[in-house]
């Protein structure tokens, strides 16, 4: 039986193959998928801040993690801009790669996650007023760029990119999930608006983004299910992206819960009660499917790891999606007060912590070794999905 391989193997990345250019230096190649590290770190803070538990030291821990996420966001944002200026040709390759282009949804979600953390966690450090102002800035940036990614990336997929019949994978969700994150995080800002009209406008805007993202996500999830049914799992570094499916599921439960809670300050009572009812009536069934997907994704991941699952940035898919499941479960506990949801939130947060510690450690190790930033990427064929026993990664 093969063991889990934690050595970076970028040559196995879907649609990405390493070139033989030995002139590359660390920092030369920086894709939008790096922002998944900000998402995965930020969700540890926000999910921990909303847990229905009073754990000594938890606030200090989440505050420290949020500060790390904020620092990562600043560093990566500057580095990404510098990368585009210094290496425009390399950066433009991302637009032509059917895999990497999907991860242009990561930067918007990184801004949104850190912004939400400012209100939920950072306010104890910088004050509520500054925290809300910071969230408004980051939410606006994340929402605008997220809406652009939700349109531009699928449009390019429909009109320009060459794909195979087994190409659908979790990454296809990345550009269309940001509006759902905007919906959930925007709900946190509703009480901070001065007028009823402004609060109602933001509420309905968040509901519209909820529908935009959820319906598009359900279409993509269906394609992923179809690909798995017809072709099987790829048995490659693409496998961790199956966990991305949890993202729109958990985030939709979170968004519905937060909108249901904050609708009371934005719309008349009958409408507010309707939103509150919807948060449970829709949230619980979606949560149920999320549990099913956790079981399937776990089984497929373990199956691949027993053969060969080299470390890659796709491993960050084990973090943010799980974090949205934690926040969604917490919102269901707040709405129903059922102990089962409280226990599920606690257990899933422990899983999130374990995944984050593992992936962050491996990322730091491979980054310092120069294995992540120094490898150029060019368009190439993706791995062939297969059924039956996996004989290779």
XYZ file of C-alpha atoms in Angstrom:
393
model
C 0.000 0.000 0.000
C 1.383 3.395 -0.945
C 1.638 6.150 1.645
C 0.531 9.755 1.516
C 3.128 11.752 -0.373
C 3.596 15.297 0.922
C 6.182 16.266 -1.671
C 5.092 18.861 -4.168
C 4.400 17.497 -7.639
C 3.186 20.317 -9.818
C 3.501 18.257 -12.961
C 0.350 16.412 -11.923
C -1.724 19.550 -11.695
C -4.787 19.480 -13.980
C -4.130 21.380 -17.203
C -0.824 22.605 -15.797
C 2.522 21.196 -16.836
C 5.974 22.346 -15.843
C 8.271 23.727 -18.491
C 11.973 23.111 -18.746
C 12.814 26.785 -18.285
C 15.492 26.770 -15.621
C 15.704 30.527 -15.422
C 12.675 30.742 -13.159
C 13.211 32.177 -9.714
C 10.985 32.105 -6.651
C 8.341 34.775 -6.899
C 8.264 34.741 -10.702
C 5.058 32.736 -10.988
C 2.147 33.647 -8.757
C -1.345 32.503 -9.677
C -4.689 33.625 -8.243
C -4.978 30.235 -6.529
C -2.564 31.537 -3.892
C -5.413 33.609 -2.448
C -7.021 30.355 -1.316
C -4.517 30.468 1.546
C -6.080 33.741 2.701
C -9.551 32.239 2.439
C -8.546 29.139 4.361
C -6.832 31.134 7.093
C -9.538 33.769 7.397
C -12.332 31.211 7.744
C -10.548 29.669 10.745
C -10.945 33.034 12.470
C -14.534 33.783 11.450
C -15.782 30.246 12.075
C -14.119 30.212 15.483
C -15.577 33.594 16.391
C -19.126 32.401 15.765
C -18.852 28.982 17.436
C -21.599 28.337 20.026
C -18.966 27.561 22.653
C -17.261 29.639 25.331
C -13.705 28.328 25.103
C -10.962 30.106 27.084
C -8.418 31.641 24.745
C -10.525 31.099 21.628
C -10.967 34.815 20.993
C -7.243 35.515 21.254
C -6.575 32.613 18.916
C -9.092 33.762 16.308
C -7.792 37.326 16.570
C -4.262 36.127 15.892
C -5.403 34.038 12.933
C -7.346 36.992 11.521
C -4.229 39.150 11.761
C -2.314 36.487 9.832
C -5.041 36.425 7.170
C -4.971 40.217 6.897
C -1.194 40.204 6.512
C -1.389 37.455 3.884
C -4.010 39.423 1.959
C -1.841 42.534 1.898
C 1.316 40.669 0.898
C -0.357 38.612 -1.824
C -2.236 41.606 -3.234
C 0.982 43.586 -3.628
C 2.881 40.562 -4.938
C 0.142 39.778 -7.459
C 0.198 43.331 -8.841
C 4.001 43.288 -9.046
C 3.816 39.905 -10.763
C 1.502 41.285 -13.440
C 3.764 44.288 -14.013
C 7.031 42.337 -14.146
C 5.764 39.208 -15.908
C 2.737 40.142 -18.015
C 3.170 37.225 -20.426
C 3.357 34.665 -17.656
C 0.362 36.201 -15.918
C -1.673 36.226 -19.126
C -1.146 32.490 -19.474
C -3.578 32.066 -16.597
C -6.347 33.412 -18.845
C -5.714 30.620 -21.324
C -5.512 27.795 -18.812
C -8.940 26.189 -18.284
C -7.987 25.142 -14.753
C -6.144 28.118 -13.327
C -8.536 30.721 -14.730
C -11.243 29.315 -12.453
C -9.287 30.474 -9.427
C -9.817 34.135 -10.236
C -12.702 33.684 -7.828
C -10.223 33.259 -4.971
C -9.060 36.900 -4.624
C -12.631 38.250 -4.214
C -13.415 35.653 -1.558
C -10.153 36.441 0.215
C -11.168 40.116 0.510
C -14.650 39.165 1.678
C -13.410 36.700 4.287
C -10.918 39.097 5.828
C -13.542 41.854 5.791
C -16.021 39.712 7.690
C -13.277 38.852 10.150
C -12.779 42.542 10.857
C -16.347 42.828 12.167
C -16.493 39.448 13.888
C -12.995 39.370 15.365
C -10.917 42.443 14.608
C -13.243 44.943 16.261
C -11.808 44.054 19.670
C -8.433 45.238 18.394
C -9.238 48.191 16.139
C -12.659 49.236 17.441
C -16.105 48.669 15.986
C -16.140 51.825 13.877
C -12.865 51.132 12.109
C -13.734 47.441 11.776
C -17.001 48.258 10.016
C -15.283 50.783 7.743
C -12.611 48.242 6.855
C -15.270 45.647 6.143
C -17.138 48.037 3.867
C -13.987 48.617 1.818
C -13.067 44.941 1.577
C -16.675 43.870 0.983
C -17.045 46.385 -1.844
C -13.820 45.230 -3.506
C -14.682 41.569 -3.062
C -18.259 41.967 -4.271
C -17.359 43.943 -7.385
C -14.532 41.630 -8.422
C -16.610 38.594 -7.465
C -19.473 39.620 -9.724
C -16.979 40.189 -12.524
C -15.470 36.727 -12.043
C -18.944 35.154 -11.932
C -19.622 36.499 -15.427
C -16.215 36.727 -17.100
C -14.820 33.286 -16.274
C -17.898 31.268 -17.343
C -18.149 33.440 -20.467
C -14.565 32.616 -21.368
C -15.214 28.952 -20.594
C -18.233 29.003 -22.912
C -16.531 30.822 -25.792
C -12.752 30.383 -25.769
C -11.344 27.595 -23.611
C -10.885 24.072 -24.927
C -12.008 21.427 -22.455
C -12.603 17.683 -22.407
C -15.745 15.787 -21.584
C -14.278 14.882 -18.186
C -13.059 18.392 -17.352
C -15.709 19.427 -14.817
C -14.135 19.687 -11.365
C -14.580 21.562 -8.113
C -12.583 24.510 -9.393
C -15.442 25.411 -11.728
C -17.277 26.611 -8.635
C -14.588 29.114 -7.672
C -15.643 31.992 -9.961
C -19.360 31.678 -9.169
C -19.213 31.276 -5.382
C -17.990 34.826 -4.523
C -21.507 36.348 -4.785
C -22.669 33.826 -2.181
C -19.838 34.914 0.107
C -20.885 38.526 -0.559
C -24.422 37.580 0.432
C -23.329 36.071 3.744
C -20.819 38.761 4.644
C -23.042 41.571 3.390
C -25.704 40.467 5.864
C -23.289 41.405 8.655
C -23.282 44.997 7.415
C -27.062 45.466 7.257
C -27.436 46.634 10.895
C -24.712 49.243 10.369
C -26.652 51.200 7.724
C -28.418 54.339 8.893
C -31.688 54.266 6.931
C -34.362 51.625 6.492
C -34.201 52.013 2.721
C -30.470 51.366 2.677
C -30.857 48.318 4.920
C -33.647 46.886 2.753
C -31.666 47.553 -0.421
C -28.630 45.712 0.901
C -30.806 42.852 2.147
C -32.428 42.286 -1.231
C -29.093 42.699 -3.012
C -27.696 39.940 -0.812
C -30.721 37.752 -1.539
C -30.231 38.306 -5.281
C -26.566 37.314 -5.019
C -27.646 34.297 -2.966
C -29.836 33.101 -5.838
C -27.296 33.983 -8.509
C -24.598 31.888 -6.888
C -26.713 29.008 -5.586
C -28.440 28.219 -8.877
C -25.191 28.437 -10.851
C -23.467 26.268 -8.243
C -26.162 23.598 -8.409
C -25.641 23.389 -12.173
C -21.892 22.927 -11.751
C -22.314 20.418 -8.917
C -24.555 18.401 -11.237
C -21.807 18.440 -13.872
C -19.260 17.272 -11.299
C -21.550 14.447 -10.193
C -22.061 13.468 -13.836
C -18.319 13.482 -14.478
C -17.698 11.259 -11.452
C -20.483 8.892 -12.501
C -19.329 8.583 -16.108
C -15.558 8.834 -15.777
C -14.697 8.328 -12.114
C -12.172 10.270 -10.074
C -8.994 11.616 -11.665
C -6.773 10.251 -8.893
C -4.611 13.390 -9.071
C -4.020 16.692 -7.301
C -7.463 17.629 -8.647
C -9.133 15.341 -6.081
C -8.945 17.829 -3.150
C -11.018 20.262 -5.206
C -13.991 17.964 -4.660
C -14.188 19.629 -1.250
C -14.909 22.964 -2.934
C -18.464 21.700 -3.435
C -18.944 22.258 0.300
C -18.261 25.957 -0.240
C -21.532 27.032 -1.879
C -23.463 24.554 0.264
C -22.130 25.700 3.620
C -22.012 29.339 2.594
C -25.626 29.264 1.402
C -26.756 27.916 4.782
C -24.683 30.632 6.457
C -26.084 33.351 4.205
C -29.678 32.218 4.696
C -29.181 32.198 8.454
C -27.588 35.640 8.634
C -30.145 37.157 6.262
C -32.940 35.602 8.296
C -31.518 37.117 11.477
C -30.833 40.604 10.126
C -33.985 40.924 8.027
C -35.784 42.140 11.155
C -33.949 45.487 10.973
C -34.460 45.897 7.231
C -37.995 44.890 6.207
C -41.503 44.743 7.738
C -42.207 41.981 10.245
C -44.112 39.639 7.872
C -41.203 39.629 5.427
C -38.686 39.260 8.237
C -40.505 36.202 9.549
C -40.475 34.764 6.041
C -36.715 35.190 5.779
C -36.274 33.599 9.210
C -38.442 30.641 8.192
C -36.556 30.250 4.918
C -33.225 30.124 6.741
C -34.285 26.874 8.407
C -36.584 25.444 5.727
C -33.867 25.766 3.086
C -30.852 25.548 5.355
C -31.501 22.112 6.833
C -31.988 20.274 3.484
C -28.892 21.938 2.021
C -26.983 21.022 5.180
C -28.108 17.425 4.731
C -26.690 17.289 1.213
C -23.484 18.860 2.520
C -23.127 15.990 4.991
C -23.576 13.520 2.137
C -20.905 15.302 0.129
C -18.502 15.265 3.086
C -18.854 11.493 3.207
C -18.290 11.108 -0.546
C -15.384 13.569 -0.684
C -13.732 11.906 2.299
C -14.008 8.467 0.722
C -12.633 9.659 -2.629
C -9.798 11.574 -0.960
C -8.770 8.616 1.191
C -8.958 6.332 -1.850
C -6.571 8.605 -3.738
C -4.262 9.212 -0.763
C -3.757 5.474 -0.317
C -2.183 5.468 -3.774
C -0.574 8.868 -4.246
C -1.689 12.392 -3.358
C 1.251 14.812 -3.595
C 1.023 18.162 -1.888
C -0.178 21.063 -3.986
C -1.998 24.333 -3.420
C -5.234 22.470 -4.174
C -4.914 21.135 -0.626
C -6.265 24.491 0.565
C -9.593 23.106 -0.651
C -9.636 21.189 2.639
C -10.014 24.450 4.602
C -12.388 27.201 3.438
C -15.206 24.883 2.298
C -15.108 23.049 5.623
C -15.165 26.421 7.373
C -18.368 27.378 5.588
C -19.902 24.130 6.810
C -18.945 25.154 10.350
C -20.518 28.604 10.024
C -23.631 27.179 8.379
C -24.031 24.599 11.127
C -23.611 27.308 13.743
C -26.368 29.380 12.129
C -28.693 26.363 12.223
C -27.989 25.939 15.927
C -28.739 29.624 16.518
C -32.051 29.230 14.685
C -33.152 25.884 16.130
C -31.241 25.573 19.434
C -30.833 21.868 18.722
C -27.811 20.346 20.525
C -27.044 18.165 17.498
C -26.109 21.224 15.430
C -23.980 22.553 18.293
C -22.036 19.295 18.479
C -21.683 19.136 14.692
C -20.313 22.683 14.625
C -17.725 21.861 17.274
C -16.602 18.619 15.653
C -16.349 20.137 12.186
C -14.351 23.081 13.562
C -11.833 20.656 15.040
C -11.566 19.078 11.596
C -11.045 22.525 10.089
C -8.283 23.303 12.580
C -6.491 20.057 11.806
C -6.711 20.610 8.057
C -5.539 24.219 8.334
C -2.543 23.352 10.496
C -1.509 20.572 8.114
C -1.923 22.555 4.901
C -0.377 25.745 6.296
C 2.645 23.812 7.551
C 3.166 22.025 4.243
C 2.701 25.269 2.311
C 5.356 27.002 4.407
C 7.717 24.042 4.002
C 7.392 23.877 0.228
C 7.462 27.649 -0.129
C 10.746 27.986 1.745
C 12.142 25.126 -0.323
C 11.265 27.051 -3.497
C 8.953 24.362 -4.854
C 5.804 26.453 -5.242
C 6.640 29.857 -6.682
C 9.463 28.826 -8.995
C 7.515 26.431 -11.203
C 6.148 28.051 -14.369
C 2.782 26.994 -15.683
C 1.575 26.593 -19.248
C -1.610 25.140 -20.701
C -1.536 21.385 -21.068
C -3.784 18.337 -21.031
C -5.568 17.435 -17.843
C -5.497 14.010 -16.211
C -7.840 11.389 -17.567
C -10.531 10.491 -15.063
C -10.809 6.799 -14.426
C -12.846 4.229 -12.574
C -11.666 1.058 -10.917
C -8.439 0.723 -8.969
C -6.076 3.665 -9.093
C -2.680 2.606 -10.358
C -1.103 6.043 -10.480
C -1.715 9.559 -9.289
